[in-house]
Amino acid sequence: MTVKHVHELDRVVIRFAGDSGDGMQLTGDRFTAETASFGNDLSTLPNFPAEIRAPAGTLPGVSSFQLHFANYDILTPGDAPDVLVAMNPAALKANLPDVPKGATIIVDTGDFTPRALKKVGWDTSPLEDNTLSAYKVHALDLSGITMEALAPFELSRKDASRSKNMFALGLLSWMYGRSIDGTVKFLHEKFATRETIRDANVAALKAGWNYGETTEEFAVSYEVKPAAMPAGTYRNITGNLALSYGLIAAARQSGLPLFLGSYPITPASDILHELSKHKRFGVRTFQAEDEVAAIGAALGASFGGALGVTTTSGPGVALKGETVGLAVSLELPLVIVDVQRGGPSTGLPTKTEQADLLQVLYGRNGESPVPVVAASSPSDCFHAAIEAVRIAVTYRTPVFLLSDGYLANGSEPWHVPDVESLPTIDPGFATELNHDGEGERDFWPYLRDPETLARPWAVPGTPGLEHRIGGIEKLDGPGTISYDPNNHERMVRLRQAKVDGIAGVPDLEVEDPSGAARLLVVGWGSTYGPIGAAVRRARKAGHNVAQAHLRHLNPMPANTGDLLRSYDRVLVPEMNLGQLALLLRGKYLVDVVGYNRVRGLPFKAEELADVIMEEVGAL
Amino acid sequence: MTAPVELGRPGLAGVPTTDVKQTKKDFTSDQEVRWCPGCGDYAVLAAVQGFLPDLGLARENIVFVSGIGCSSRFPYYMNTYGMHSIHGRAPAIATGLAASRPDLSVWVITGDGDALSIGGNHLIHALRRNVNLTILLFNNRIYGLTKGQYSPTSEQGKITKSTPMGSLEAPFNPVSLALGAEATFVGRTIDSDRQHLTSVLSAAAAHRGTSLVEIYQNCNIFNDGAFEILKNRDSRDEVLIRLEHGEPVRFGADGQHGVRRNPSTGSLEVCAGDDPGVIVHDATADDPTQAFALSRLADPGTLARSPIGVFRQVERPAYGDLMATQLDEAADKHGPGDLQALLRGNDPWTVG
């Protein structure tokens, strides 16, 4: 038997790529689960086309899943794969430009027919010319070996070859010393009622593992030791899942029943799917006829004393704008989740971007201030959701919660919080008359709390507090219709002052280990990881760099202006053409510099590090 | 497939009642009513304020939600909970409220522009879902608040500010539309007939699920006399068909006209009152075919042969009740939610 060597590595980036129907997302998910339970830190980036099944074997139909795992804390899914697993010619061709020279490529040769090659514009097989000479290539007939291994199951050719992703998973699991027990259990649950399929997949998985263990093709396996993490319970979690759980948790912490009004839209739909599973938590989910009805129903539920939430992406936000304005006027709690994607219009539905910031801040008629909270990582979506609910309920206001396609589908390990440690949110419903009227006590729906400027929330069913609210300007205090010019100005300024005065927005913290940095890098949202990784690289290369990340985009932390002004240079990387930069320049008169990419993909740490070092060098 | 649900919540039984005697004054807010003098809306407001005390509901459990338009000011004048929302969206907003609060009597006040033009989508879906709402559709066949443009119920050829050579569009028949949208309760009444208005609205309020009542309402400023043919003592008997559940469909001063099925086309036609084929109105029939055919009798231009009354009144579980049942079932089957277990998930690991 061959002697197998084990090499130790500190980090690895693997990309699984195949046809949309090849099960690459599932393969990636399972490798991630194995890696998470092994104790590595990790970060993932699924990347798939908007078409459900683009024509098989074509470049537009390629789906991939990238996973970065390490024995230390990492911040991004990795710039470039160390290992590419390509299940067909299209997957190889589409991903090859991202693979650095010297990297490992495992190719399934099963589909390298002249016809399949021609589909992607290759006249000769790249396996037989010099195309791949700079790489370590393992050209294996994964499909053929899988079918051979599954011969005893007497499956159709098509069914048998569908298990090739499990063979690949088994092989990679062996290469990186991951246990496949969890995946075996997973397959038992997934195919509980289809025994043959279940057994065939398990057999393919094990065959893949054994192939690595026993053949001479692979002489070396790798070990990436667990990362040191603070003690506690961990799980792997995607942004959409964390956001869903954050909403459920916030509902519990506020004692309000959760009502979600939503219309299916990529990449937000998984929040609707997830919340629909949790009816025993008292969660009501309503799949509306359109985006407008989705937010309308959520607002109606809020009027009735529920925690009204609507989830969508940029095009949906555009449709909901008028109702957000109504919520501003009604001053009722409402959370609008915008999982941003590439725009304008339909744009890039499955790709990430952060170009809705100005839309959520200013995309409405009139002076219409709305607080904005942005999550910075997949697991942070949980806490960001609770914060959005806190502001919405405390200040009786719609709140935008921003996520994006990268956070939504990307995953990372999450230190599961003790639910007893979560903050409580007091809805403080009005139950009593609140004003001395002519000869008797009465109820003024717009009599504000002097501290928060929030108005009372009196829900139907509360005797004596019957009142009417609406989108027409209201008289300060009584809340009746008023067209008085001075009253309108007062109300416009009061609504603005309420949002400006939101308490509990912590000061913007700066990370500057040297204390000597003259360059500050400021980001918001999902760029937290890539900026952090890039800043680390720059520091490693000997540069002093400070980093700060905005979670509250409206209102911004009180110290933001002073902080920006205390650096010689402020760099603002964004996946848009400079939206935060515009705000910082306008609000604080600081000449910030933008670095802007809109490729539908997260920043690469290396690329950003180069920009940072260039900026430091220019100082 | 949802199992048949025993809801135990027929009609208004889900809404708390009061023993305290209520009067019209209790339902009248302190706001000055600002419709044009002579507007048909006054009559509807007075009728609603007049009959609500008879229902004996807890006033705090009644909510009026409206969109935009003249009639949508209605909630301001009711001393209940209320929301004057945005154009066309009242059924959507009311859906969220009613679906999460089965203990409320939720009313939607809307007009022909609000409900059938900008809000058409929300209206048909509320009807399809059978959300527990009572929708009063004030149809004056004109845009009033924007000062006189044609509406989706205006007769074709109507001369208005935006159609100086006459409108080009065929009008909607709101009753036909509602029946096509799977409505469980559809009625039609007239602003000036207080007794008929009250009887149809009372039946609509008592219906659990969506009830839609089209109210022919006169806009004396921009479309005065739109329903005169149905109101005038000299003409109305010849053109107005009063539907009564279980009664033969006859009209005319002496019941000299009737309605029968044309055996060759299957549609309805006017016949002599003593024709043996005169149909009997059955609002509770499962099949809405005859109700639909009745709605098609009216001439879309002149409104001659307009049936009024309750076209359809059938039982189907209300959306919010079904939703509440699913929540109860989930909690019964799996126990109440355990947040810590949910967060931990199926594949946690521990770092010591």
PDB file of N, CA, C and O in Angstrom, chain A residues 135-189:
ATOM      1  N   TYR A 135      -0.507  24.153 -13.790  1.00  0.00           N
ATOM      2  CA  TYR A 135      -1.280  23.728 -12.617  1.00  0.00           C
ATOM      3  C   TYR A 135      -0.966  22.279 -12.265  1.00  0.00           C
ATOM      4  O   TYR A 135      -0.497  21.512 -13.093  1.00  0.00           O
ATOM      5  N   LYS A 136      -1.276  21.928 -11.018  1.00  0.00           N
ATOM      6  CA  LYS A 136      -1.229  20.523 -10.630  1.00  0.00           C
ATOM      7  C   LYS A 136      -2.594  19.939 -10.978  1.00  0.00           C
ATOM      8  O   LYS A 136      -3.592  20.284 -10.344  1.00  0.00           O
ATOM      9  N   VAL A 137      -2.624  19.106 -12.004  1.00  0.00           N
ATOM     10  CA  VAL A 137      -3.916  18.651 -12.508  1.00  0.00           C
ATOM     11  C   VAL A 137      -4.164  17.178 -12.154  1.00  0.00           C
ATOM     12  O   VAL A 137      -3.288  16.333 -12.347  1.00  0.00           O
ATOM     13  N   HIS A 138      -5.315  16.905 -11.613  1.00  0.00           N
ATOM     14  CA  HIS A 138      -5.774  15.530 -11.424  1.00  0.00           C
ATOM     15  C   HIS A 138      -6.947  15.330 -12.368  1.00  0.00           C
ATOM     16  O   HIS A 138      -8.059  15.788 -12.074  1.00  0.00           O
ATOM     17  N   ALA A 139      -6.699  14.731 -13.507  1.00  0.00           N
ATOM     18  CA  ALA A 139      -7.771  14.486 -14.477  1.00  0.00           C
ATOM     19  C   ALA A 139      -8.323  13.086 -14.234  1.00  0.00           C
ATOM     20  O   ALA A 139      -7.652  12.093 -14.495  1.00  0.00           O
ATOM     21  N   LEU A 140      -9.539  13.021 -13.698  1.00  0.00           N
ATOM     22  CA  LEU A 140     -10.130  11.734 -13.303  1.00  0.00           C
ATOM     23  C   LEU A 140     -11.510  11.596 -13.914  1.00  0.00           C
ATOM     24  O   LEU A 140     -12.251  12.570 -13.989  1.00  0.00           O
ATOM     25  N   ASP A 141     -11.846  10.403 -14.267  1.00  0.00           N
ATOM     26  CA  ASP A 141     -13.200  10.178 -14.783  1.00  0.00           C
ATOM     27  C   ASP A 141     -14.134   9.959 -13.590  1.00  0.00           C
ATOM     28  O   ASP A 141     -14.561   8.841 -13.305  1.00  0.00           O
ATOM     29  N   LEU A 142     -14.430  11.053 -12.880  1.00  0.00           N
ATOM     30  CA  LEU A 142     -15.250  10.944 -11.669  1.00  0.00           C
ATOM     31  C   LEU A 142     -16.610  10.321 -11.973  1.00  0.00           C
ATOM     32  O   LEU A 142     -17.107   9.489 -11.216  1.00  0.00           O
ATOM     33  N   SER A 143     -17.191  10.742 -13.107  1.00  0.00           N
ATOM     34  CA  SER A 143     -18.508  10.195 -13.464  1.00  0.00           C
ATOM     35  C   SER A 143     -18.412   8.692 -13.657  1.00  0.00           C
ATOM     36  O   SER A 143     -19.232   7.923 -13.141  1.00  0.00           O
ATOM     37  N   GLY A 144     -17.398   8.272 -14.411  1.00  0.00           N
ATOM     38  CA  GLY A 144     -17.230   6.850 -14.715  1.00  0.00           C
ATOM     39  C   GLY A 144     -16.964   6.026 -13.464  1.00  0.00           C
ATOM     40  O   GLY A 144     -17.575   4.967 -13.264  1.00  0.00           O
ATOM     41  N   ILE A 145     -16.074   6.540 -12.614  1.00  0.00           N
ATOM     42  CA  ILE A 145     -15.745   5.795 -11.396  1.00  0.00           C
ATOM     43  C   ILE A 145     -16.976   5.697 -10.495  1.00  0.00           C
ATOM     44  O   ILE A 145     -17.250   4.659  -9.885  1.00  0.00           O
ATOM     45  N   THR A 146     -17.734   6.808 -10.446  1.00  0.00           N
ATOM     46  CA  THR A 146     -18.945   6.812  -9.615  1.00  0.00           C
ATOM     47  C   THR A 146     -19.922   5.754 -10.121  1.00  0.00           C
ATOM     48  O   THR A 146     -20.476   4.964  -9.345  1.00  0.00           O
ATOM     49  N   MET A 147     -20.122   5.739 -11.434  1.00  0.00           N
ATOM     50  CA  MET A 147     -21.084   4.781 -11.993  1.00  0.00           C
ATOM     51  C   MET A 147     -20.649   3.349 -11.743  1.00  0.00           C
ATOM     52  O   MET A 147     -21.466   2.480 -11.463  1.00  0.00           O
ATOM     53  N   GLU A 148     -19.349   3.140 -11.822  1.00  0.00           N
ATOM     54  CA  GLU A 148     -18.819   1.807 -11.553  1.00  0.00           C
ATOM     55  C   GLU A 148     -19.087   1.410 -10.105  1.00  0.00           C
ATOM     56  O   GLU A 148     -19.536   0.304  -9.810  1.00  0.00           O
ATOM     57  N   ALA A 149     -18.836   2.382  -9.212  1.00  0.00           N
ATOM     58  CA  ALA A 149     -19.032   2.110  -7.784  1.00  0.00           C
ATOM     59  C   ALA A 149     -20.504   1.843  -7.468  1.00  0.00           C
ATOM     60  O   ALA A 149     -20.813   1.140  -6.510  1.00  0.00           O
ATOM     61  N   LEU A 150     -21.374   2.409  -8.292  1.00  0.00           N
ATOM     62  CA  LEU A 150     -22.807   2.276  -7.996  1.00  0.00           C
ATOM     63  C   LEU A 150     -23.466   1.158  -8.803  1.00  0.00           C
ATOM     64  O   LEU A 150     -24.689   1.010  -8.762  1.00  0.00           O
ATOM     65  N   ALA A 151     -22.653   0.386  -9.534  1.00  0.00           N
ATOM     66  CA  ALA A 151     -23.205  -0.676 -10.373  1.00  0.00           C
ATOM     67  C   ALA A 151     -24.164  -1.592  -9.613  1.00  0.00           C
ATOM     68  O   ALA A 151     -25.237  -1.945 -10.133  1.00  0.00           O
ATOM     69  N   PRO A 152     -23.830  -1.976  -8.353  1.00  0.00           N
ATOM     70  CA  PRO A 152     -24.728  -2.893  -7.642  1.00  0.00           C
ATOM     71  C   PRO A 152     -26.130  -2.332  -7.419  1.00  0.00           C
ATOM     72  O   PRO A 152     -27.061  -3.091  -7.132  1.00  0.00           O
ATOM     73  N   PHE A 153     -26.313  -1.029  -7.521  1.00  0.00           N
ATOM     74  CA  PHE A 153     -27.632  -0.445  -7.231  1.00  0.00           C
ATOM     75  C   PHE A 153     -28.570  -0.492  -8.436  1.00  0.00           C
ATOM     76  O   PHE A 153     -29.742  -0.168  -8.323  1.00  0.00           O
ATOM     77  N   GLU A 154     -28.002  -0.854  -9.591  1.00  0.00           N
ATOM     78  CA  GLU A 154     -28.810  -0.965 -10.813  1.00  0.00           C
ATOM     79  C   GLU A 154     -29.630   0.291 -11.084  1.00  0.00           C
ATOM     80  O   GLU A 154     -30.823   0.235 -11.378  1.00  0.00           O
ATOM     81  N   LEU A 155     -28.973   1.440 -10.930  1.00  0.00           N
ATOM     82  CA  LEU A 155     -29.636   2.706 -11.222  1.00  0.00           C
ATOM     83  C   LEU A 155     -29.504   3.002 -12.707  1.00  0.00           C
ATOM     84  O   LEU A 155     -28.648   2.444 -13.378  1.00  0.00           O
ATOM     85  N   SER A 156     -30.357   3.907 -13.193  1.00  0.00           N
ATOM     86  CA  SER A 156     -30.173   4.356 -14.567  1.00  0.00           C
ATOM     87  C   SER A 156     -28.858   5.124 -14.632  1.00  0.00           C
ATOM     88  O   SER A 156     -28.353   5.617 -13.619  1.00  0.00           O
ATOM     89  N   ARG A 157     -28.334   5.224 -15.844  1.00  0.00           N
ATOM     90  CA  ARG A 157     -27.075   5.930 -16.053  1.00  0.00           C
ATOM     91  C   ARG A 157     -27.177   7.356 -15.499  1.00  0.00           C
ATOM     92  O   ARG A 157     -26.264   7.861 -14.827  1.00  0.00           O
ATOM     93  N   LYS A 158     -28.320   7.961 -15.766  1.00  0.00           N
ATOM     94  CA  LYS A 158     -28.531   9.352 -15.359  1.00  0.00           C
ATOM     95  C   LYS A 158     -28.526   9.466 -13.831  1.00  0.00           C
ATOM     96  O   LYS A 158     -27.855  10.337 -13.257  1.00  0.00           O
ATOM     97  N   ASP A 159     -29.282   8.577 -13.182  1.00  0.00           N
ATOM     98  CA  ASP A 159     -29.356   8.640 -11.721  1.00  0.00           C
ATOM     99  C   ASP A 159     -28.006   8.373 -11.076  1.00  0.00           C
ATOM    100  O   ASP A 159     -27.618   9.027 -10.113  1.00  0.00           O
ATOM    101  N   ALA A 160     -27.292   7.383 -11.613  1.00  0.00           N
ATOM    102  CA  ALA A 160     -25.995   7.026 -11.029  1.00  0.00           C
ATOM    103  C   ALA A 160     -25.021   8.192 -11.157  1.00  0.00           C
ATOM    104  O   ALA A 160     -24.304   8.529 -10.214  1.00  0.00           O
ATOM    105  N   SER A 161     -25.021   8.829 -12.343  1.00  0.00           N
ATOM    106  CA  SER A 161     -24.034   9.895 -12.528  1.00  0.00           C
ATOM    107  C   SER A 161     -24.381  11.126 -11.687  1.00  0.00           C
ATOM    108  O   SER A 161     -23.537  11.967 -11.422  1.00  0.00           O
ATOM    109  N   ARG A 162     -25.630  11.212 -11.230  1.00  0.00           N
ATOM    110  CA  ARG A 162     -25.999  12.354 -10.379  1.00  0.00           C
ATOM    111  C   ARG A 162     -25.292  12.314  -9.031  1.00  0.00           C
ATOM    112  O   ARG A 162     -25.230  13.309  -8.328  1.00  0.00           O
ATOM    113  N   SER A 163     -24.773  11.133  -8.659  1.00  0.00           N
ATOM    114  CA  SER A 163     -24.090  11.026  -7.371  1.00  0.00           C
ATOM    115  C   SER A 163     -22.619  11.415  -7.457  1.00  0.00           C
ATOM    116  O   SER A 163     -21.896  11.305  -6.475  1.00  0.00           O
ATOM    117  N   LYS A 164     -22.179  11.880  -8.632  1.00  0.00           N
ATOM    118  CA  LYS A 164     -20.750  12.171  -8.772  1.00  0.00           C
ATOM    119  C   LYS A 164     -20.319  13.315  -7.863  1.00  0.00           C
ATOM    120  O   LYS A 164     -19.156  13.404  -7.473  1.00  0.00           O
ATOM    121  N   ASN A 165     -21.286  14.200  -7.511  1.00  0.00           N
ATOM    122  CA  ASN A 165     -20.899  15.276  -6.586  1.00  0.00           C
ATOM    123  C   ASN A 165     -20.552  14.699  -5.209  1.00  0.00           C
ATOM    124  O   ASN A 165     -19.652  15.193  -4.534  1.00  0.00           O
ATOM    125  N   MET A 166     -21.229  13.622  -4.811  1.00  0.00           N
ATOM    126  CA  MET A 166     -20.916  12.991  -3.524  1.00  0.00           C
ATOM    127  C   MET A 166     -19.549  12.297  -3.581  1.00  0.00           C
ATOM    128  O   MET A 166     -18.812  12.283  -2.603  1.00  0.00           O
ATOM    129  N   PHE A 167     -19.228  11.743  -4.767  1.00  0.00           N
ATOM    130  CA  PHE A 167     -17.892  11.145  -4.930  1.00  0.00           C
ATOM    131  C   PHE A 167     -16.828  12.224  -4.751  1.00  0.00           C
ATOM    132  O   PHE A 167     -15.846  12.049  -4.017  1.00  0.00           O
ATOM    133  N   ALA A 168     -17.043  13.376  -5.408  1.00  0.00           N
ATOM    134  CA  ALA A 168     -16.085  14.480  -5.300  1.00  0.00           C
ATOM    135  C   ALA A 168     -15.971  14.949  -3.858  1.00  0.00           C
ATOM    136  O   ALA A 168     -14.880  15.235  -3.355  1.00  0.00           O
ATOM    137  N   LEU A 169     -17.124  15.026  -3.178  1.00  0.00           N
ATOM    138  CA  LEU A 169     -17.118  15.462  -1.776  1.00  0.00           C
ATOM    139  C   LEU A 169     -16.316  14.481  -0.921  1.00  0.00           C
ATOM    140  O   LEU A 169     -15.522  14.891  -0.065  1.00  0.00           O
ATOM    141  N   GLY A 170     -16.519  13.179  -1.159  1.00  0.00           N
ATOM    142  CA  GLY A 170     -15.773  12.170  -0.410  1.00  0.00           C
ATOM    143  C   GLY A 170     -14.270  12.300  -0.623  1.00  0.00           C
ATOM    144  O   GLY A 170     -13.478  12.243   0.324  1.00  0.00           O
ATOM    145  N   LEU A 171     -13.901  12.516  -1.889  1.00  0.00           N
ATOM    146  CA  LEU A 171     -12.478  12.645  -2.224  1.00  0.00           C
ATOM    147  C   LEU A 171     -11.853  13.856  -1.529  1.00  0.00           C
ATOM    148  O   LEU A 171     -10.796  13.760  -0.891  1.00  0.00           O
ATOM    149  N   LEU A 172     -12.535  15.010  -1.629  1.00  0.00           N
ATOM    150  CA  LEU A 172     -12.010  16.231  -0.997  1.00  0.00           C
ATOM    151  C   LEU A 172     -12.001  16.104   0.518  1.00  0.00           C
ATOM    152  O   LEU A 172     -11.107  16.623   1.192  1.00  0.00           O
ATOM    153  N   SER A 173     -13.000  15.382   1.054  1.00  0.00           N
ATOM    154  CA  SER A 173     -13.049  15.172   2.507  1.00  0.00           C
ATOM    155  C   SER A 173     -11.830  14.382   2.965  1.00  0.00           C
ATOM    156  O   SER A 173     -11.227  14.675   3.997  1.00  0.00           O
ATOM    157  N   TRP A 174     -11.461  13.378   2.146  1.00  0.00           N
ATOM    158  CA  TRP A 174     -10.259  12.621   2.490  1.00  0.00           C
ATOM    159  C   TRP A 174      -9.018  13.525   2.416  1.00  0.00           C
ATOM    160  O   TRP A 174      -8.183  13.523   3.319  1.00  0.00           O
ATOM    161  N   MET A 175      -8.939  14.309   1.332  1.00  0.00           N
ATOM    162  CA  MET A 175      -7.756  15.142   1.123  1.00  0.00           C
ATOM    163  C   MET A 175      -7.491  16.081   2.281  1.00  0.00           C
ATOM    164  O   MET A 175      -6.355  16.406   2.599  1.00  0.00           O
ATOM    165  N   TYR A 176      -8.597  16.578   2.898  1.00  0.00           N
ATOM    166  CA  TYR A 176      -8.429  17.572   3.963  1.00  0.00           C
ATOM    167  C   TYR A 176      -8.835  17.041   5.332  1.00  0.00           C
ATOM    168  O   TYR A 176      -9.069  17.807   6.261  1.00  0.00           O
ATOM    169  N   GLY A 177      -8.925  15.711   5.438  1.00  0.00           N
ATOM    170  CA  GLY A 177      -9.139  15.097   6.743  1.00  0.00           C
ATOM    171  C   GLY A 177     -10.457  15.482   7.410  1.00  0.00           C
ATOM    172  O   GLY A 177     -10.523  15.649   8.622  1.00  0.00           O
ATOM    173  N   ARG A 178     -11.478  15.662   6.594  1.00  0.00           N
ATOM    174  CA  ARG A 178     -12.798  15.974   7.178  1.00  0.00           C
ATOM    175  C   ARG A 178     -13.542  14.659   7.421  1.00  0.00           C
ATOM    176  O   ARG A 178     -13.468  13.751   6.594  1.00  0.00           O
ATOM    177  N   SER A 179     -14.321  14.592   8.485  1.00  0.00           N
ATOM    178  CA  SER A 179     -15.150  13.415   8.711  1.00  0.00           C
ATOM    179  C   SER A 179     -16.391  13.479   7.815  1.00  0.00           C
ATOM    180  O   SER A 179     -16.981  14.553   7.639  1.00  0.00           O
ATOM    181  N   ILE A 180     -16.764  12.329   7.244  1.00  0.00           N
ATOM    182  CA  ILE A 180     -17.964  12.315   6.412  1.00  0.00           C
ATOM    183  C   ILE A 180     -19.194  11.809   7.179  1.00  0.00           C
ATOM    184  O   ILE A 180     -20.272  11.672   6.604  1.00  0.00           O
ATOM    185  N   ASP A 181     -19.032  11.588   8.485  1.00  0.00           N
ATOM    186  CA  ASP A 181     -20.158  11.056   9.269  1.00  0.00           C
ATOM    187  C   ASP A 181     -21.390  11.968   9.206  1.00  0.00           C
ATOM    188  O   ASP A 181     -22.525  11.503   9.090  1.00  0.00           O
ATOM    189  N   GLY A 182     -21.134  13.273   9.309  1.00  0.00           N
ATOM    190  CA  GLY A 182     -22.246  14.230   9.292  1.00  0.00           C
ATOM    191  C   GLY A 182     -23.001  14.171   7.978  1.00  0.00           C
ATOM    192  O   GLY A 182     -24.233  14.282   7.943  1.00  0.00           O
ATOM    193  N   THR A 183     -22.250  13.995   6.883  1.00  0.00           N
ATOM    194  CA  THR A 183     -22.904  13.948   5.573  1.00  0.00           C
ATOM    195  C   THR A 183     -23.686  12.643   5.406  1.00  0.00           C
ATOM    196  O   THR A 183     -24.769  12.631   4.811  1.00  0.00           O
ATOM    197  N   VAL A 184     -23.153  11.555   5.952  1.00  0.00           N
ATOM    198  CA  VAL A 184     -23.895  10.286   5.902  1.00  0.00           C
ATOM    199  C   VAL A 184     -25.234  10.452   6.619  1.00  0.00           C
ATOM    200  O   VAL A 184     -26.294  10.076   6.112  1.00  0.00           O
ATOM    201  N   LYS A 185     -25.180  11.090   7.784  1.00  0.00           N
ATOM    202  CA  LYS A 185     -26.408  11.340   8.559  1.00  0.00           C
ATOM    203  C   LYS A 185     -27.358  12.238   7.764  1.00  0.00           C
ATOM    204  O   LYS A 185     -28.570  12.002   7.697  1.00  0.00           O
ATOM    205  N   PHE A 186     -26.771  13.250   7.153  1.00  0.00           N
ATOM    206  CA  PHE A 186     -27.564  14.189   6.350  1.00  0.00           C
ATOM    207  C   PHE A 186     -28.279  13.452   5.214  1.00  0.00           C
ATOM    208  O   PHE A 186     -29.469  13.652   4.963  1.00  0.00           O
ATOM    209  N   LEU A 187     -27.546  12.557   4.523  1.00  0.00           N
ATOM    210  CA  LEU A 187     -28.146  11.816   3.409  1.00  0.00           C
ATOM    211  C   LEU A 187     -29.259  10.889   3.897  1.00  0.00           C
ATOM    212  O   LEU A 187     -30.276  10.721   3.222  1.00  0.00           O
ATOM    213  N   HIS A 188     -29.064  10.343   5.094  1.00  0.00           N
ATOM    214  CA  HIS A 188     -30.095   9.464   5.655  1.00  0.00           C
ATOM    215  C   HIS A 188     -31.377  10.239   5.907  1.00  0.00           C
ATOM    216  O   HIS A 188     -32.475   9.728   5.697  1.00  0.00           O
ATOM    217  N   GLU A 189     -31.230  11.500   6.361  1.00  0.00           N
ATOM    218  CA  GLU A 189     -32.428  12.310   6.620  1.00  0.00           C
ATOM    219  C   GLU A 189     -33.052  12.804   5.317  1.00  0.00           C
ATOM    220  O   GLU A 189     -34.264  12.777   5.139  1.00  0.00           O
TER     221      GLU A 189
END
